[in-house]
Each structure stands twice: as C-alpha cells, then as structure tokens.
Coordinates of C-alpha atoms and ligand atoms in Angstrom, one line a residue:
X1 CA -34.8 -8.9 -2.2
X2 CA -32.7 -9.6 -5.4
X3 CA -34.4 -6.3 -7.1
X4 CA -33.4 -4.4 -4.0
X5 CA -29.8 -5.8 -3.9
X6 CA -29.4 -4.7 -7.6
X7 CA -30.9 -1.5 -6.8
X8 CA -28.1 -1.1 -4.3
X9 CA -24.8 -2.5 -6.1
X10 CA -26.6 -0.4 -9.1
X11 CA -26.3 2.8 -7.7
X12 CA -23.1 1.8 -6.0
X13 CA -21.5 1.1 -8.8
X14 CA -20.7 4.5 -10.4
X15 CA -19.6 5.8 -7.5
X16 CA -17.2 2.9 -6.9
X17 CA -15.7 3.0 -10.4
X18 CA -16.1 6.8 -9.6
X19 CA -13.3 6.1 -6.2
X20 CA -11.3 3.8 -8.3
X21 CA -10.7 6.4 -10.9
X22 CA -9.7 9.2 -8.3
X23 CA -7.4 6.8 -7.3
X24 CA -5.6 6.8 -10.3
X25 CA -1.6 7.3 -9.6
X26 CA -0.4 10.6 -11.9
X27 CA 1.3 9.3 -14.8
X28 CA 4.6 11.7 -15.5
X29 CA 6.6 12.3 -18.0
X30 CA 9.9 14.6 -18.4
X31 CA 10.2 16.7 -21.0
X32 CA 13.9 18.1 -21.5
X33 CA 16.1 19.5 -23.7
X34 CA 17.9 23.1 -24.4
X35 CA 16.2 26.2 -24.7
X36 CA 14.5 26.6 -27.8
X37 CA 14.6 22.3 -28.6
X38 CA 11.1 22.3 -29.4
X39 CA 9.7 21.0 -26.1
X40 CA 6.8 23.4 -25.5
X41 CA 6.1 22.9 -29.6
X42 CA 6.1 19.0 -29.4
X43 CA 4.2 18.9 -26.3
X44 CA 1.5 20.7 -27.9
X45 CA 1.5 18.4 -30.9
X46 CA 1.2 15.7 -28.5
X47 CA -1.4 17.0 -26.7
X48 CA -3.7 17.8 -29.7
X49 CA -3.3 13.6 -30.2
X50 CA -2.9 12.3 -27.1
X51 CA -4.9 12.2 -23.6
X52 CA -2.0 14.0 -22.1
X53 CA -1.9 17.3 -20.0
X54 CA 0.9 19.7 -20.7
X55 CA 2.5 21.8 -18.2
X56 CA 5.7 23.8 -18.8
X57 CA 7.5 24.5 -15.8
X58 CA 8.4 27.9 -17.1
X59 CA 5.1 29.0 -18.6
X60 CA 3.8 28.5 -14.6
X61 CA 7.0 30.3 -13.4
X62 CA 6.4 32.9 -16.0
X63 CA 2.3 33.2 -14.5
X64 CA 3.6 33.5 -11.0
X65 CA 6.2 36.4 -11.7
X66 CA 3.0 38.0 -13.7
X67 CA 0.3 37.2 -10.6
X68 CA -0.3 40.7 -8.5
X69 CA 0.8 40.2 -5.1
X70 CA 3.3 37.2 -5.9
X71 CA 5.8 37.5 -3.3
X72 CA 8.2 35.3 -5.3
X73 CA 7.8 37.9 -8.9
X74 CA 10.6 39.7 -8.1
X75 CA 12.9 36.4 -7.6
X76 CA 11.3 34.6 -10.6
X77 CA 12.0 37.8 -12.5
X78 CA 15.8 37.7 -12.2
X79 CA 16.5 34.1 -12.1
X80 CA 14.8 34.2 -16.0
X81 CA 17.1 37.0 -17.0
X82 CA 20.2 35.5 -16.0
X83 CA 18.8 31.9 -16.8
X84 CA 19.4 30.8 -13.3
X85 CA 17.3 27.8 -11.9
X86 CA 15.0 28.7 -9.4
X87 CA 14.7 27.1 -6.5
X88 CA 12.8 23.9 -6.1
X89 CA 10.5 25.4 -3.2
X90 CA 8.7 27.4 -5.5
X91 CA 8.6 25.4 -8.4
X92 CA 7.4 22.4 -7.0
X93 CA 4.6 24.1 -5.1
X94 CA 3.6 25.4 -8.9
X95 CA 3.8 21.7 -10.4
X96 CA 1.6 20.5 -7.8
X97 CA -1.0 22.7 -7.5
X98 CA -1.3 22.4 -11.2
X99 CA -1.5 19.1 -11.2
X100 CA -3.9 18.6 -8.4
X101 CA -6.2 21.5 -10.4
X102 CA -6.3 19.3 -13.3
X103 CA -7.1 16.1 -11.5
X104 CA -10.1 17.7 -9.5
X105 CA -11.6 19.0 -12.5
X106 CA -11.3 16.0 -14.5
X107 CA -10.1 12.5 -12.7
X108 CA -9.7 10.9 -16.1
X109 CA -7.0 13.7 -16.6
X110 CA -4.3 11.8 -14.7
X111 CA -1.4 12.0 -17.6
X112 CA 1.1 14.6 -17.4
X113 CA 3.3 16.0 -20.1
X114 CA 6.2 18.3 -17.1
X115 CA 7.6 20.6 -19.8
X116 CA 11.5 22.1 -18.4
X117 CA 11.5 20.3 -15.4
X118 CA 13.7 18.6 -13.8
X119 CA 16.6 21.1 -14.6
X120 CA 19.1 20.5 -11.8
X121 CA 20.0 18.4 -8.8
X122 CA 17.9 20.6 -6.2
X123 CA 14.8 20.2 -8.8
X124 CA 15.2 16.8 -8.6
X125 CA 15.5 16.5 -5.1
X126 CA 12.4 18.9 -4.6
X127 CA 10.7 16.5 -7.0
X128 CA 11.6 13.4 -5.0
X129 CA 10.8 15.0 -1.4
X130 CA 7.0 16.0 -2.7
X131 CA 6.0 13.9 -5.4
X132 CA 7.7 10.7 -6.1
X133 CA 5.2 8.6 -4.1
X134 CA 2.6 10.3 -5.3
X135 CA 3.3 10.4 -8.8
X136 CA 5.3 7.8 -11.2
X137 CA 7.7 9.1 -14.0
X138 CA 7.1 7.0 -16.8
X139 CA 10.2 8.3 -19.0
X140 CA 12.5 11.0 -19.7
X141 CA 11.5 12.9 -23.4
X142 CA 14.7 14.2 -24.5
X143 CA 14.5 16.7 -27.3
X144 CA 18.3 16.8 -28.4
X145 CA 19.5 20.0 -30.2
X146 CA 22.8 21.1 -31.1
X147 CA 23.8 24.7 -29.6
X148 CA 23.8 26.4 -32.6
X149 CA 20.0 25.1 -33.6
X150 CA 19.0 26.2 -29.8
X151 CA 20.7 29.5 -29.7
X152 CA 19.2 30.3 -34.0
X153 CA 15.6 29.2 -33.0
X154 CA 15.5 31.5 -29.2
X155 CA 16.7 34.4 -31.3
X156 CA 14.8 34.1 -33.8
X157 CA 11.6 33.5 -31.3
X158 CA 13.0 36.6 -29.3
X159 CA 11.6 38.7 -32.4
X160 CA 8.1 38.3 -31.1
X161 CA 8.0 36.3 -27.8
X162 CA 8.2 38.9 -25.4
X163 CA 10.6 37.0 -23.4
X164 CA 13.0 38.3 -21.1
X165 CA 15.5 35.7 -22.0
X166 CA 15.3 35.3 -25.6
X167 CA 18.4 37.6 -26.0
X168 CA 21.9 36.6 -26.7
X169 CA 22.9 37.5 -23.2
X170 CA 20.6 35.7 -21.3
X171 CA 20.8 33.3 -23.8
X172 CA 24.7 32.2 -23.4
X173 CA 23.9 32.2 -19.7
X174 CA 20.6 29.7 -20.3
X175 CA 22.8 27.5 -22.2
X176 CA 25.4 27.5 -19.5
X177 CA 23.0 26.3 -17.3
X178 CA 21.8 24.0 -19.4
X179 CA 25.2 21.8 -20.1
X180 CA 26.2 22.0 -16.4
X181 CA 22.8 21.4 -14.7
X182 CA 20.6 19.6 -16.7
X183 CA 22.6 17.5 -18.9
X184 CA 23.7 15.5 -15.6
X185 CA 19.6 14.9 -15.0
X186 CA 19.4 13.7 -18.4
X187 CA 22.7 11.1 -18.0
X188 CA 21.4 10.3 -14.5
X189 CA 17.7 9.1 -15.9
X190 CA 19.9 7.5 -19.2
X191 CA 21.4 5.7 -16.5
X192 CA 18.4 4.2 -15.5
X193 CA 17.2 3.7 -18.9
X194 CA 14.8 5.9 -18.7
X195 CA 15.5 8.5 -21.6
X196 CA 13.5 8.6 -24.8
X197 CA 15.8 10.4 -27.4
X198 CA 14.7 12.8 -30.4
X199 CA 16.8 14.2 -32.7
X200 CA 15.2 17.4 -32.4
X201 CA 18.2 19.8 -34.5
X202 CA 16.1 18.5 -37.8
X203 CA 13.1 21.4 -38.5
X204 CA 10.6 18.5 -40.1
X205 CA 9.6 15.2 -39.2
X206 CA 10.4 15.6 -35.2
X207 CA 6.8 15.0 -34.0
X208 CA 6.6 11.7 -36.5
X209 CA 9.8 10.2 -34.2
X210 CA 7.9 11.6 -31.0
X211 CA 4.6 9.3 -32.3
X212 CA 6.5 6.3 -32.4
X213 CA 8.3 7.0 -29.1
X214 CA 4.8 7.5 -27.2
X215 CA 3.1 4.5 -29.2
X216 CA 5.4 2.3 -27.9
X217 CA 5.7 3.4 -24.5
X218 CA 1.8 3.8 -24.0
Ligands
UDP1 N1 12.9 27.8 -15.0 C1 13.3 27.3 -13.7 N2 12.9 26.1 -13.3 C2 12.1 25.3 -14.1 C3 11.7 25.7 -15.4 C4 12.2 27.0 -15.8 O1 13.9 28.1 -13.0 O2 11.8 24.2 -13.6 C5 13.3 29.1 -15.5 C6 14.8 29.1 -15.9 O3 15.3 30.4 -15.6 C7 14.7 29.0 -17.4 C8 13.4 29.8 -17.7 O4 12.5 29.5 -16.6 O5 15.8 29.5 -18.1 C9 12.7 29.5 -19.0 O6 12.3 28.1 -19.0 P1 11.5 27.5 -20.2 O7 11.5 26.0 -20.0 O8 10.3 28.2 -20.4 O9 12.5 27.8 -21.4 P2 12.8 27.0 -22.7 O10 13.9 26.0 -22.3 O11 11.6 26.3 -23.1 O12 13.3 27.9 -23.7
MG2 MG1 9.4 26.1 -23.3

C-alpha cells in the first residue's frame, strides 16, 4: 500500500512541479533609451550572463516587414523610415507570440529582456490591454545617452547595418520621436519608481553599471 502510494506521488511529482513551472508569471523588463544607446548591445551582454530572453521590439518589426506575405510589410516599412511608432496592434501581437514561443519551448525560459518597447502612450496602452495580467514588469532599463552620442554611434552603425533608418534623415526624425514620445514613458515609470538608470554616453564600463543594476534587482 505505502510502496504503491509512493509509486503514485513518485510519478506524480514531476509532472506537478512540471504544472507549477508552466505556471510561472513572465518576468518583464523594459529596455529604453535613444536610438543607438546601446540597448540591443547591453542586452546581449546580459543575456550571455544571465537567464534572460532578449527580444527587441524592432528586430521583430524588422522580421515581419521581411516575412513574404506580411500584410503589415508595407506599413512597417514606412513607419521605420520616417521613425514613426507603429501602431500597438501589430506590435503587441509580435511581443506576444514571441514570448509565448519561448515559453512553450522551454518553461524555465520565463524572463524577458523587451528591447525598444514601450515607445509611446498607445504602446503602453496596447501593452496594458493584452499583457499586464499576464505578465509583471519588474523595472524600467534606462540606457541614457546624450543626442550627440546617439546620433555619432547610428551613423556610424549606418556604414554597415543595412538599416533603413540609420541615416541622418531618418535619424533627426527617430530622435524627434524619441524626446516627445518616449521620454514621457520613461518619466511616467520614474514616477513610479520604477526606472533603473545607466549612463550609457560613456563607450567602456556601461555593462559593469548594468551588472550591479541586475544583481541587485534579481
Ligand atoms: N519601432 C516601433 N515600435 C517598437 C519598436 C520599434 O515602431 O515598439 C520602430 C520605430 O520606427 C523605430 C524602429 O522600429 O524607430 C527601430 O527601432 P529599434 O529599437 O530597432 O531602434 P534603436 O532604437 O535600437 O536604434
Ligand atoms: Mg536596437
């Protein structure tokens, strides 16, 4: 009777802590910051040291203008150029699917690095409508640069990223977008003291400040 009880709790077991696992809430955090801050750099040094998945809101953007038969391509396309925000509908879909990819694969995956996102008020709102009970936001990672730092770096990456928008035109527009949109996300979360600042003008010692930010919040 015993033997058989253990038997049963036995095999029970794993698939228990198996349930309890795919329960696990999506742990999120922000990453913002002007074009060309470092965010997509830093969250792939965190990455290579921490049990965290990274996905940029732009690089998934930049995968759907590229898929064949994409009916948003077109849209996604110009919004880049003129470094527009595109709207939430589309984004969000993107974020979650991703997410939800990455969590059926691997359920101990649950930590998320959201790279570029949120950018304005309607990404927030799309954000809270879909996913804020079914996510938490742990913090805001706020890679501040100075315009001049943001605007050398995106032309000097524009020499070989193949971006659309690493060009001074688009780039002035980006940057626009950037003070008036985004910079009220980032106050709004400071607010709620919820931002994690990096001095991110400097060119060294950036990810050693990010460490001690994640160390401490962890
Ligand atoms: N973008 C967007 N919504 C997002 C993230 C990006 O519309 O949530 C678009 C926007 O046009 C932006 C561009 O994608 O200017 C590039 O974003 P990315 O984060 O890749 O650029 P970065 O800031 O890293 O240079
Ligand atoms: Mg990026």
């Amino acid at each position: 009777m015993i033997g058989r009880l253990f038997s049963v709790v036995s095999q029970r077991a794993p698939s228990l802590l198996h349930r309890v696992s795919l329960m696990m809430k999506p742990q999120v955090v922000f990453v913002l910051g002007g074009p060309g801050a470092g965010k997509g750099t830093q969250c792939s040094n965190i990455v290579e040291n921490y049990s965290y998945t990274h996905l940029s809101a732009g690089d998934l953007l930049r995968a759907e203008r590229a898929r064949e038969g994409s009916e948003f391509g077109q849209l996604i396309a110009s919004y880049i150029k003129e470094g527009k925000i595109v709207p939430v509908e589309i984004t969000i879909n993107l974020l979650r699917k991703a997410m939800e990819e990455t969590m059926q694969k691997d359920e101990k995956k649950f930590r998320f690095l959201i790279d570029g996102f949120p950018r304005n008020e309607d990404n927030l709102q799309g954000w809270n409508n879909v996913m804020k009970d079914k996510a938490d936001v742990k913090f805001v990672l706020f890679f501040d640069c100075s315009t001049e730092v943001c605007i050398q770096r995106c032309l000097e990456r524009g020499k070989s990223s193949g971006r659309t928008d690493d060009n001074r035109e688009s780039l002035e527009k980006r940057i626009q977008t950037y003070q008036q949109s985004t910079r009220p996300i980032i106050e709004l979360y400071e607010k709620l003291g919820k931002v994690c600042r990096v001095d991110a003008s400097r060119s060294v010692e950036v990810f050693a400040d990010v460490k001690a930010i994640l160390d401490k919040e962890d």
